[in-house]
Short mmCIF file of C-alpha atoms in Angstrom, two decimals:
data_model
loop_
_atom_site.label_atom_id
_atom_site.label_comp_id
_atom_site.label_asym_id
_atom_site.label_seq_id
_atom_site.Cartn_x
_atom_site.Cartn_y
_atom_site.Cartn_z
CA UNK A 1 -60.45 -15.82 -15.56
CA UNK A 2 -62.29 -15.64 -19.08
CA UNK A 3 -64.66 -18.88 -18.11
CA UNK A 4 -65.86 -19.15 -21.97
CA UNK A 5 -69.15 -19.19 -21.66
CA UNK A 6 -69.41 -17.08 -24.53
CA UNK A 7 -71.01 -19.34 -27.86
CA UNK A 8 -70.54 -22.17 -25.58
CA UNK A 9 -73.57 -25.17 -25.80
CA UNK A 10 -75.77 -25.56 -22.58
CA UNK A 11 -73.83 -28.65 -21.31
CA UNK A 12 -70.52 -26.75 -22.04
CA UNK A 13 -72.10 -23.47 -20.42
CA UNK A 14 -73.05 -25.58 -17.18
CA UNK A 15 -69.54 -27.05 -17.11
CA UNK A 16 -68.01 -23.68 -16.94
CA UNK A 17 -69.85 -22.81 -14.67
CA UNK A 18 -68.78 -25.44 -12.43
CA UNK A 19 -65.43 -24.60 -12.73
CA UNK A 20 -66.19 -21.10 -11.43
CA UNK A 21 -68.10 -22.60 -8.78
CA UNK A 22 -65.36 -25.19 -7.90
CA UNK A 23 -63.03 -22.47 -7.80
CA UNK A 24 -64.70 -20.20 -5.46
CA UNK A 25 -64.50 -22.90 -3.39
CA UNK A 26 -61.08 -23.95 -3.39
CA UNK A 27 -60.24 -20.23 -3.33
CA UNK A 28 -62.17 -19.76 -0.23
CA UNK A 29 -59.28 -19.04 2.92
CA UNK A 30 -62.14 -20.49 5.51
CA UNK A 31 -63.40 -23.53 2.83
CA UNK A 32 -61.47 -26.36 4.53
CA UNK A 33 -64.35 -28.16 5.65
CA UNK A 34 -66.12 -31.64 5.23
CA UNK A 35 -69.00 -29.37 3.52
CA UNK A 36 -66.61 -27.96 1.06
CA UNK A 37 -65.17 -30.82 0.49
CA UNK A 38 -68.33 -32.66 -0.42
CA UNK A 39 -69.83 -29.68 -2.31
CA UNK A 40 -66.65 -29.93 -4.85
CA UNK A 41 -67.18 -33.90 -5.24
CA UNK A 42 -70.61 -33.29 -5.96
CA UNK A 43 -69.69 -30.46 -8.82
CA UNK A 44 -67.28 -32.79 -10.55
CA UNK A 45 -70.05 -35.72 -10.08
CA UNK A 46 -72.67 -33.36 -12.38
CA UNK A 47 -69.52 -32.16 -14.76
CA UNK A 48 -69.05 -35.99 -15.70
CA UNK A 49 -71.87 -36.75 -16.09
CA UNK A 50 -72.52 -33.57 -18.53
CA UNK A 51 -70.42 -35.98 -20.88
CA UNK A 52 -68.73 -32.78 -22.69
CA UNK A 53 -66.59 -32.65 -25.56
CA UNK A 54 -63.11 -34.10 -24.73
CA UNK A 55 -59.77 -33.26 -25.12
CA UNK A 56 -61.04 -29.38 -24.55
CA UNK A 57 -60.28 -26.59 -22.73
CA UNK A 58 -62.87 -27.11 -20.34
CA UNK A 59 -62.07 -30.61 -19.33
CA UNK A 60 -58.26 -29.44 -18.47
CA UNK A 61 -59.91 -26.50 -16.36
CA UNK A 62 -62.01 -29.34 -14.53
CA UNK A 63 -58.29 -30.94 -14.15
CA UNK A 64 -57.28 -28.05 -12.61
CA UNK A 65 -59.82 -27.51 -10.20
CA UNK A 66 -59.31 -31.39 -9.07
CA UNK A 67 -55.12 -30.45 -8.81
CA UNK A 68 -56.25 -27.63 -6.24
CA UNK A 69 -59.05 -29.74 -4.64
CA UNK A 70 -56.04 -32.41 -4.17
CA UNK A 71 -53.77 -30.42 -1.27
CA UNK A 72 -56.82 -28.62 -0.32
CA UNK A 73 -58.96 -31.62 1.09
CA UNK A 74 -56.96 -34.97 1.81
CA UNK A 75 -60.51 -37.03 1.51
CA UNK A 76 -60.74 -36.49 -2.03
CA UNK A 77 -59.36 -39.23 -4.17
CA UNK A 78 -57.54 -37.66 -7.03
CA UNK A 79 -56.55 -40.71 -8.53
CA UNK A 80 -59.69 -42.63 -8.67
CA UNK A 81 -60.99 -38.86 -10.19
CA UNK A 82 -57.94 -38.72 -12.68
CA UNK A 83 -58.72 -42.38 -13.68
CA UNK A 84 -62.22 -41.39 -14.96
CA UNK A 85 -60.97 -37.41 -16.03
CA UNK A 86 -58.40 -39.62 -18.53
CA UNK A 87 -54.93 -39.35 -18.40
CA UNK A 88 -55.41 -39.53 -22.78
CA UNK A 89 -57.24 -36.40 -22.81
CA UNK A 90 -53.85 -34.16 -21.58
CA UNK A 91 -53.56 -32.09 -24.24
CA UNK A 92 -50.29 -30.14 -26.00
CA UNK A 93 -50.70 -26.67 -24.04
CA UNK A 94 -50.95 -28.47 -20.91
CA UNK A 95 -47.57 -29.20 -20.60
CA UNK A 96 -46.59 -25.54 -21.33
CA UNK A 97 -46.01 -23.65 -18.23
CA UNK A 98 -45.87 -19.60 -18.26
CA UNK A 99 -44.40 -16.11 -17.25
CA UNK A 100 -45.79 -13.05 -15.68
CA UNK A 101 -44.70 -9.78 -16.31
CA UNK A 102 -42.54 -9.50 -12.99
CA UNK A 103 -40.62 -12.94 -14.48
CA UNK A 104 -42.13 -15.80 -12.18
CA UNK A 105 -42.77 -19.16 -13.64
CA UNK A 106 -45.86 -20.73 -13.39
CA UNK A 107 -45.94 -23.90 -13.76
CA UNK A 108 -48.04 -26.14 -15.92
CA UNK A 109 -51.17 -28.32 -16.01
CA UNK A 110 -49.03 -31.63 -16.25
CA UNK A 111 -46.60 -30.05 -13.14
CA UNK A 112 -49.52 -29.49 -10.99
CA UNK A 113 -51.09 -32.37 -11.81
CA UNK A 114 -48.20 -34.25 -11.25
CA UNK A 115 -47.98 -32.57 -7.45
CA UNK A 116 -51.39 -33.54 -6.82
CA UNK A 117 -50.61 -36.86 -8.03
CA UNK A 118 -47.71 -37.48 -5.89
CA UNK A 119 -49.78 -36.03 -2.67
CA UNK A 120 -52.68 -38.30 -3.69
CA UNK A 121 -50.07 -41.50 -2.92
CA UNK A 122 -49.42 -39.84 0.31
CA UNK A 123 -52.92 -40.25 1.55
CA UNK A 124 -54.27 -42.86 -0.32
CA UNK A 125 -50.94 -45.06 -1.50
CA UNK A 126 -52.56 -47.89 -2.68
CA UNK A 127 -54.63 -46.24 -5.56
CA UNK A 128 -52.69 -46.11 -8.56
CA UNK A 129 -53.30 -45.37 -12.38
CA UNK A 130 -51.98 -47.83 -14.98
CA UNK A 131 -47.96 -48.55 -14.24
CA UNK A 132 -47.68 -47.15 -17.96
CA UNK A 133 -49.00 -43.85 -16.99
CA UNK A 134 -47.18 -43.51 -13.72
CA UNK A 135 -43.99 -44.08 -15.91
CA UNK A 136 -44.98 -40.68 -17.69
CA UNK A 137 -45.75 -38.84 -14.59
CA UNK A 138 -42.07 -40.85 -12.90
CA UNK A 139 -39.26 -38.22 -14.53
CA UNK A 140 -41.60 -35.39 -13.83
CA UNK A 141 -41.50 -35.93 -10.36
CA UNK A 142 -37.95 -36.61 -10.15
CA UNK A 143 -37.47 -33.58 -11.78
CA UNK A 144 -39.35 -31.97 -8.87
CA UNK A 145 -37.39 -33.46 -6.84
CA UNK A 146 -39.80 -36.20 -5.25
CA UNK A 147 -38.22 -38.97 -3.61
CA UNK A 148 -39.77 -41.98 -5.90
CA UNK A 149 -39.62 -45.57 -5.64
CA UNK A 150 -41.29 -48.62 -6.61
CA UNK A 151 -43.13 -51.59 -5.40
CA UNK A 152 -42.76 -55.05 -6.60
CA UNK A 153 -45.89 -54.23 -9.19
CA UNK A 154 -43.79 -51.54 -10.73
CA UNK A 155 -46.10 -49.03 -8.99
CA UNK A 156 -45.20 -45.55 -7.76
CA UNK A 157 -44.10 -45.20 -4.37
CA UNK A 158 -43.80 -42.03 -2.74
CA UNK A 159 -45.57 -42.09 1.18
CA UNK A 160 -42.71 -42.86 3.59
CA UNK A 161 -43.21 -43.84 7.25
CA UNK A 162 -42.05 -41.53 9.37
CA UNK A 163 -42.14 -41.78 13.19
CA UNK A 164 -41.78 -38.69 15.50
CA UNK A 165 -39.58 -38.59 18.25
CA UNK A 166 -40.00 -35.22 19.68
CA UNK A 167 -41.69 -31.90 19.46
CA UNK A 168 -39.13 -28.34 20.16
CA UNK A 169 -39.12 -24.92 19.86
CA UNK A 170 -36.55 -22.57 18.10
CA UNK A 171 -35.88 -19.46 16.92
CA UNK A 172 -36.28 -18.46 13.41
CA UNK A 173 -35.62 -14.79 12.21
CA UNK A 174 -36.17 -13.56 15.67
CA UNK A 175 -39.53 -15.97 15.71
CA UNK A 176 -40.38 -18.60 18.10
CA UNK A 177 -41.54 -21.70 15.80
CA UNK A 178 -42.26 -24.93 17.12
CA UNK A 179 -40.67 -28.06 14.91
CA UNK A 180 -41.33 -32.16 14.98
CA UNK A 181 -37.99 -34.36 14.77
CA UNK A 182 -39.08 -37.13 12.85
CA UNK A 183 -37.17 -40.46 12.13
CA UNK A 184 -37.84 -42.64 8.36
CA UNK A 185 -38.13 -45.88 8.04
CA UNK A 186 -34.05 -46.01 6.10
CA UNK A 187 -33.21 -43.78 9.41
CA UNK A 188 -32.83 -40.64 7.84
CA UNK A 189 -33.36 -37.75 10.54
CA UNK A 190 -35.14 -34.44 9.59
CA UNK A 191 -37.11 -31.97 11.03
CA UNK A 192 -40.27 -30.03 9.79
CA UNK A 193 -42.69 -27.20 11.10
CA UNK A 194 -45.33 -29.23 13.41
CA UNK A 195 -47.93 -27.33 10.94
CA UNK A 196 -46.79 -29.74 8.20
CA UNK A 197 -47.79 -32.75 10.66
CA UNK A 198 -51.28 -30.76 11.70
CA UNK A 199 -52.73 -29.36 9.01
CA UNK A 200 -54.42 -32.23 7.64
CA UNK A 201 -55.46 -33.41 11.41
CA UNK A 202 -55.72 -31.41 14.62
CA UNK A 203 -53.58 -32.97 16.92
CA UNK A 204 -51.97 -31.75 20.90
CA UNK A 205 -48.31 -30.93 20.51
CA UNK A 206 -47.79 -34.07 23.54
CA UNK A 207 -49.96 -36.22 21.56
CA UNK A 208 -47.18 -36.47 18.39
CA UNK A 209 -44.40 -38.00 19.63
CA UNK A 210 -43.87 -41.98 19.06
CA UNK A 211 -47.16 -41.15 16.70
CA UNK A 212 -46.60 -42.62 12.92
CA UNK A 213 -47.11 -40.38 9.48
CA UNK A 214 -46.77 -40.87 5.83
CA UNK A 215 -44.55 -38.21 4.60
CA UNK A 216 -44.25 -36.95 1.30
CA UNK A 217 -40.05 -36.47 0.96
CA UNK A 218 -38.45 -33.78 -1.96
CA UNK A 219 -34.85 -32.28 -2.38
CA UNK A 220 -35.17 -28.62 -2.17
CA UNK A 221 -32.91 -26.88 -4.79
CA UNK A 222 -30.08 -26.37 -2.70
CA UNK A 223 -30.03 -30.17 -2.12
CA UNK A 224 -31.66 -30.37 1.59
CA UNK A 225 -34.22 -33.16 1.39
CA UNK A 226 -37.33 -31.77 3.46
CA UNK A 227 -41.04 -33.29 4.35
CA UNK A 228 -43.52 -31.11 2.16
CA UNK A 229 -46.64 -32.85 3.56
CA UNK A 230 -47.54 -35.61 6.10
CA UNK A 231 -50.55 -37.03 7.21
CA UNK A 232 -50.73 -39.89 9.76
CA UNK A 233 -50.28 -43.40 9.11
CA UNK A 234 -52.56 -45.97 10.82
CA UNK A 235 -49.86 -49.07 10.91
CA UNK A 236 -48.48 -49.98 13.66
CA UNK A 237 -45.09 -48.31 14.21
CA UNK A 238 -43.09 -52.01 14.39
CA UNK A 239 -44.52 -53.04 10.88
CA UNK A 240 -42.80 -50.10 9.53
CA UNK A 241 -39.73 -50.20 11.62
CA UNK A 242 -36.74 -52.82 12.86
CA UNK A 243 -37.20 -52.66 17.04
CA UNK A 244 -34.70 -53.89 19.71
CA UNK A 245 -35.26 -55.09 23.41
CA UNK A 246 -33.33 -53.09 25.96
CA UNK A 247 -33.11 -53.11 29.85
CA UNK A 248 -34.15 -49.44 31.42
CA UNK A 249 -30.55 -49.34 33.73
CA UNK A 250 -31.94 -46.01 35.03
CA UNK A 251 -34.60 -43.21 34.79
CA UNK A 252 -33.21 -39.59 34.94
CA UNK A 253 -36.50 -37.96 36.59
CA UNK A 254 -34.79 -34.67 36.45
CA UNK A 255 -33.77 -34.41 32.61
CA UNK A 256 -37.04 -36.96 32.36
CA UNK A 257 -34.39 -39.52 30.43
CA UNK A 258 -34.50 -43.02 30.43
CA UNK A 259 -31.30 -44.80 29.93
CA UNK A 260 -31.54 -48.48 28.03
CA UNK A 261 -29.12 -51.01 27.22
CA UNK A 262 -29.84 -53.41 24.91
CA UNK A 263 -28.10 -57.07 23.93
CA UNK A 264 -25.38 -55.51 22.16
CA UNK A 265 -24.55 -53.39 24.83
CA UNK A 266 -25.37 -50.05 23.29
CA UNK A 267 -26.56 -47.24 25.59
CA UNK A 268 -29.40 -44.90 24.43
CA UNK A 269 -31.54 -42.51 25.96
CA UNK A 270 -35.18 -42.12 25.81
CA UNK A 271 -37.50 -39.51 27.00
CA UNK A 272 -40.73 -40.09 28.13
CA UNK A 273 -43.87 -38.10 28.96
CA UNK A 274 -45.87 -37.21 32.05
CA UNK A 275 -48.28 -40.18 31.37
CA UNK A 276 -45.28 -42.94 31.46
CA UNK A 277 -44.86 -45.58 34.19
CA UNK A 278 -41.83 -47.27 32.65
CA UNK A 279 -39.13 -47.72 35.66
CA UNK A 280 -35.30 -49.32 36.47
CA UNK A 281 -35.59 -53.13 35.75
CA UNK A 282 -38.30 -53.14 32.83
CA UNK A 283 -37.21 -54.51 29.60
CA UNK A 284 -38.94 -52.91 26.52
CA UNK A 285 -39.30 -53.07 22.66
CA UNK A 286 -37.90 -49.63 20.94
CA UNK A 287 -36.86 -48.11 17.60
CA UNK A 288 -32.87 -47.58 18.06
CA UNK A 289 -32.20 -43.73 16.64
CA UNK A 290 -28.62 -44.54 15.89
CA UNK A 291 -27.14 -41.08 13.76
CA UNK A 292 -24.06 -41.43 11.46
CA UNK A 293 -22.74 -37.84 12.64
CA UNK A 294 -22.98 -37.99 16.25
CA UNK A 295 -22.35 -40.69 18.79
CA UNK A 296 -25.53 -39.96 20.89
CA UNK A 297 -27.65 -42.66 20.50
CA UNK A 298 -31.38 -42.27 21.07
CA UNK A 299 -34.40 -44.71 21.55
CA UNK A 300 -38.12 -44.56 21.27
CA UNK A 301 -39.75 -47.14 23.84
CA UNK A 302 -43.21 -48.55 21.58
CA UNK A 303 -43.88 -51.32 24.15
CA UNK A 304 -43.05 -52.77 27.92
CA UNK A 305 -42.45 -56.49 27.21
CA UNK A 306 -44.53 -58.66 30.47
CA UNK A 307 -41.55 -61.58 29.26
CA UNK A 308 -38.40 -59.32 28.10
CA UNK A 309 -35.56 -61.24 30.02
CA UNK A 310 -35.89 -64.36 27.20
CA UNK A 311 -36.28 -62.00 24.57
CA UNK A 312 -33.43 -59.78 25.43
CA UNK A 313 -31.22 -63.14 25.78
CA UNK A 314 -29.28 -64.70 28.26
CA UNK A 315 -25.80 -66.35 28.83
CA UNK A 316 -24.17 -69.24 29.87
CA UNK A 317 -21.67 -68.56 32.52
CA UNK A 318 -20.01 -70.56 35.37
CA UNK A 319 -18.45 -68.91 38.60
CA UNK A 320 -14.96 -69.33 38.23
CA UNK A 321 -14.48 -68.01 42.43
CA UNK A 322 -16.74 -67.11 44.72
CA UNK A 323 -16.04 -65.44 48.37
CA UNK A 324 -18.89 -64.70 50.61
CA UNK A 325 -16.98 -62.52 52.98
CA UNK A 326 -16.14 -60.32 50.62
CA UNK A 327 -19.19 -59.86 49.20
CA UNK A 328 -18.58 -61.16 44.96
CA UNK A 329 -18.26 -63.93 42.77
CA UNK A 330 -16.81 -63.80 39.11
CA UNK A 331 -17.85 -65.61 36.29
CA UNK A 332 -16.85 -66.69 32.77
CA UNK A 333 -18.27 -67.06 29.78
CA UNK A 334 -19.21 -71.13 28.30
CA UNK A 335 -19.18 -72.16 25.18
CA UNK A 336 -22.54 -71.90 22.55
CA UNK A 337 -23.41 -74.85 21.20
CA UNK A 338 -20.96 -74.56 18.33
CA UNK A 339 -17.89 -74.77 21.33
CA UNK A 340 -17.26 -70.97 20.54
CA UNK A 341 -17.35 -68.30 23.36
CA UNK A 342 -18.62 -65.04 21.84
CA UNK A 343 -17.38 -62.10 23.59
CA UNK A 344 -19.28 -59.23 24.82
CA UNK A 345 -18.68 -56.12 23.04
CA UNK A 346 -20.40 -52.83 22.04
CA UNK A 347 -21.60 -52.70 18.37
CA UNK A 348 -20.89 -49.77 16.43
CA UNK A 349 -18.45 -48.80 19.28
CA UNK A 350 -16.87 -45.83 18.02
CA UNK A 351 -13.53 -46.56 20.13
CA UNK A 352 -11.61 -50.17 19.95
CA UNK A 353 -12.50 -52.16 22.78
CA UNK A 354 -11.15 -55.41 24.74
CA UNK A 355 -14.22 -58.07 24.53
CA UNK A 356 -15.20 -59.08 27.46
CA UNK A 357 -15.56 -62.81 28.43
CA UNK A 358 -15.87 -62.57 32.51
CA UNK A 359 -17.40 -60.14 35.06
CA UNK A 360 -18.31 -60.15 38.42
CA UNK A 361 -21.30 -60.18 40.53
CA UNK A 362 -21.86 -58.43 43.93
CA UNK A 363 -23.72 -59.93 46.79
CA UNK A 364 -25.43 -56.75 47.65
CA UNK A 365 -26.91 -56.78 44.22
CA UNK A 366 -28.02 -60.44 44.73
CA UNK A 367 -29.90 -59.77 48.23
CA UNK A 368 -31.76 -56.36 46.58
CA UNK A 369 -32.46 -59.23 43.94
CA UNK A 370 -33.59 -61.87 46.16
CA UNK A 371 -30.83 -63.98 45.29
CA UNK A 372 -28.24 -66.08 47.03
CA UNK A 373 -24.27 -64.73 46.16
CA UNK A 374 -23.54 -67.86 43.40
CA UNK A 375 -20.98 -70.35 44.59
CA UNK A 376 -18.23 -71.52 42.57
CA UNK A 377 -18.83 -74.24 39.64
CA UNK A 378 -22.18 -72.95 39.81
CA UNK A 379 -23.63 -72.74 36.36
CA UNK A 380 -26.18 -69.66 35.66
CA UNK A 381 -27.83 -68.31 32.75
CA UNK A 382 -27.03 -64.44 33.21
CA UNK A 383 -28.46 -61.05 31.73
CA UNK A 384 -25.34 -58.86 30.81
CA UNK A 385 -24.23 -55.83 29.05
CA UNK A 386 -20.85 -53.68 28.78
CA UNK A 387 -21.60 -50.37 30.88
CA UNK A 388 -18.89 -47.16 31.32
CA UNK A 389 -17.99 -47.58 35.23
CA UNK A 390 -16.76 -44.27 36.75
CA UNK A 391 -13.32 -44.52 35.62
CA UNK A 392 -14.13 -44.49 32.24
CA UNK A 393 -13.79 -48.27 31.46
CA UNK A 394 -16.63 -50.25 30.25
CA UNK A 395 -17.13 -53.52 31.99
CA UNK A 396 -20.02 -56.34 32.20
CA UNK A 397 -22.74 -55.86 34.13
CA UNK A 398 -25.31 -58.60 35.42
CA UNK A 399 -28.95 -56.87 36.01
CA UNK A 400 -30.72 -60.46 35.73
CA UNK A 401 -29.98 -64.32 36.72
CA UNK A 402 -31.68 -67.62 36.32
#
């Protein structure tokens, strides 16, 4: 790169210099470091302060070193640098991308800058430019393909929450790669190399799962929306995400599964690490995976609830019969306080079911429960779901009385 230091001033002579200097350093393969990082700060620190001649080419090379110093360390605030670089001093040719002599595009200033932008609200989304420059940069990033949205302000928003569910391994062009499912905050699935989730901070492949990122979401050109970068997100997962309370029914220590029912009767499975200590009876506060192509429904447990029975929710029931020498009593819905029974069914049941309104409960269930078998007219607030028996039939099942 010609670095024009030829009949350039002394202040415009040091400034090209720390270009070169900047981009030796973003150049550098091994330069990811907190040195680096702070070297480059320090160069654009002495540049502005050189107070050069502006709109030039030397102040869009500075640009340009900031665009590369943007993906290349995640500390540095582009925005807050942009903000003092001056969005006014763009000029004409920096809009104008170029070709090489084999017939690749490269693309220009205001693209790049645009990128940098857009990753800049992945790590730091609450710093901002003016809403009236964002508005320029806006159609430019769609054009990219960025998925872009906007805050009450009229800001930019482009950092999604994404939580990760779990960590595989596949095959790719006779390649073993390891990949991170990940789950968005609108429940779009996707997946994504686990370097995309680690390159920005080293993390144990068992230590991502149920772990919250930012993720920075684009439509490739054949229309697949894909993460191109991530970077963890401090919040706590429930801020960013609507939660259930289920009922662990049963843990499958062989598959290492954990099957939950919540309230509405849906079934999910979650898996769980070596660490857990979750077991049959718990209730728990998860993030439903519910996905519109397939009808397995998966859960990620956040929390074990110490009082989940009241927030799960019981119901009113009376025993309608009750015979202690055969060993049940059934029950039947009561009225709400509106007069209306409301039946127990399965939402999002992808096959038509009969509500339920009555069940039955066995006395050898009530003595591994420490209860009494009920006796008829008895009145009981009950913990009940719809679960598949082994003919195939789904029928209500009481895991909790009071």
């Amino acid at each position: 790169m010609n670095y024009g230091f030829e009949n350039a001033n002394p202040k415009e002579k040091r400034g090209w210099e720390i270009v070169k200097e900047l981009n030796n350093i973003t150049d550098d393969a091994a330069g990811v470091s907190a040195d680096a990082a702070l070297s480059s700060r320090r160069l654009l620190a002495e540049y502005l302060k050189l107070e050069t001649h502006r709109p030039s080419r030397l102040h869009s090379a500075i640009l340009s070193c900031a665009v590369k110093m943007t993906t290349r360390f995640p500390s540095f605030h582009f925005v807050l640098f942009a903000d003092m670089w001056g969005m006014e001093n763009l000029r004409p040719e920096d809009s104008e991308s170029r070709t090489g002599d084999d017939g690749k595009r490269f693309p220009s200033l205001v693209e790049r800058m645009v990128k940098a932008y857009a990753y800049s609200l992945l790590f730091y989304p609450g710093e901002h430019l003016s809403a009236e420059e964002e508005q320029l940069m806006k159609p430019v990033l769609q054009k990219k393909g960025y998925r872009v949205g906007e805050d009450e302000k009229g800001f930019l928003t482009l950092a999604v929450p994404a939580v990760a569910t779990r960590v595989f391994t596949s095959e790719v062009r006779n390649r073993k790669m390891t990949f991170v499912h990940l789950l968005t905050s609108k429940g779009e699935e996707m997946s994504c190399e686990v370097h995309t989730l680690t390159q920005y901070q080293k993390m144990r492949y068992d230590d991502i799962p149920g772990r919250l990122f930012n993720v920075l979401l684009r439509t490739s050109d054949n229309g697949n929306l894909r993460i191109e970068a991530a970077c963890p997100n401090g919040q706590n997962i429930e801020s960013c995400f609507s939660t259930s309370v289920g009922y662990i029914d049963h843990v499958d220590q062989q598959h290492r599964h954990i099957h939950v029912f919540d309230n509405e009767s849906r079934h999910l499975v979650a898996q769980y690490a070596n660490t857990t200590n979750l077991h049959e009876g718990q209730y728990v506060r998860f993030i439903p995976i519910i996905p519109k192509e397939s009808n397995f429904k998966s859960a990620l447990i956040t929390s074990v609830l110490d009082n989940g029975a009241e927030s799960f929710g019981y119901r009113r029931v009376v025993v309608t019969y009750a015979d202690e020498a055969k060993g049940y009593c059934a029950w039947q819905l009561l009225p709400d306080a509106d007069g209306q029974i409301l039946p127990i069914v399965e939402t999002g049941a992808k096959q038509v079911q009969e509500p339920a309104t009555s069940g039955y409960i066995h006395k050898q269930w009530c003595q591994a429960s420490g209860w009494p078998l009920p006796q008829k007219g008895q009145e009981l607030l009950v913990i009940t779901f719809l679960k598949r028996g082994k003919d195939g039939k789904k029928r209500p099942v009481v895991v909790g009385l009071k």
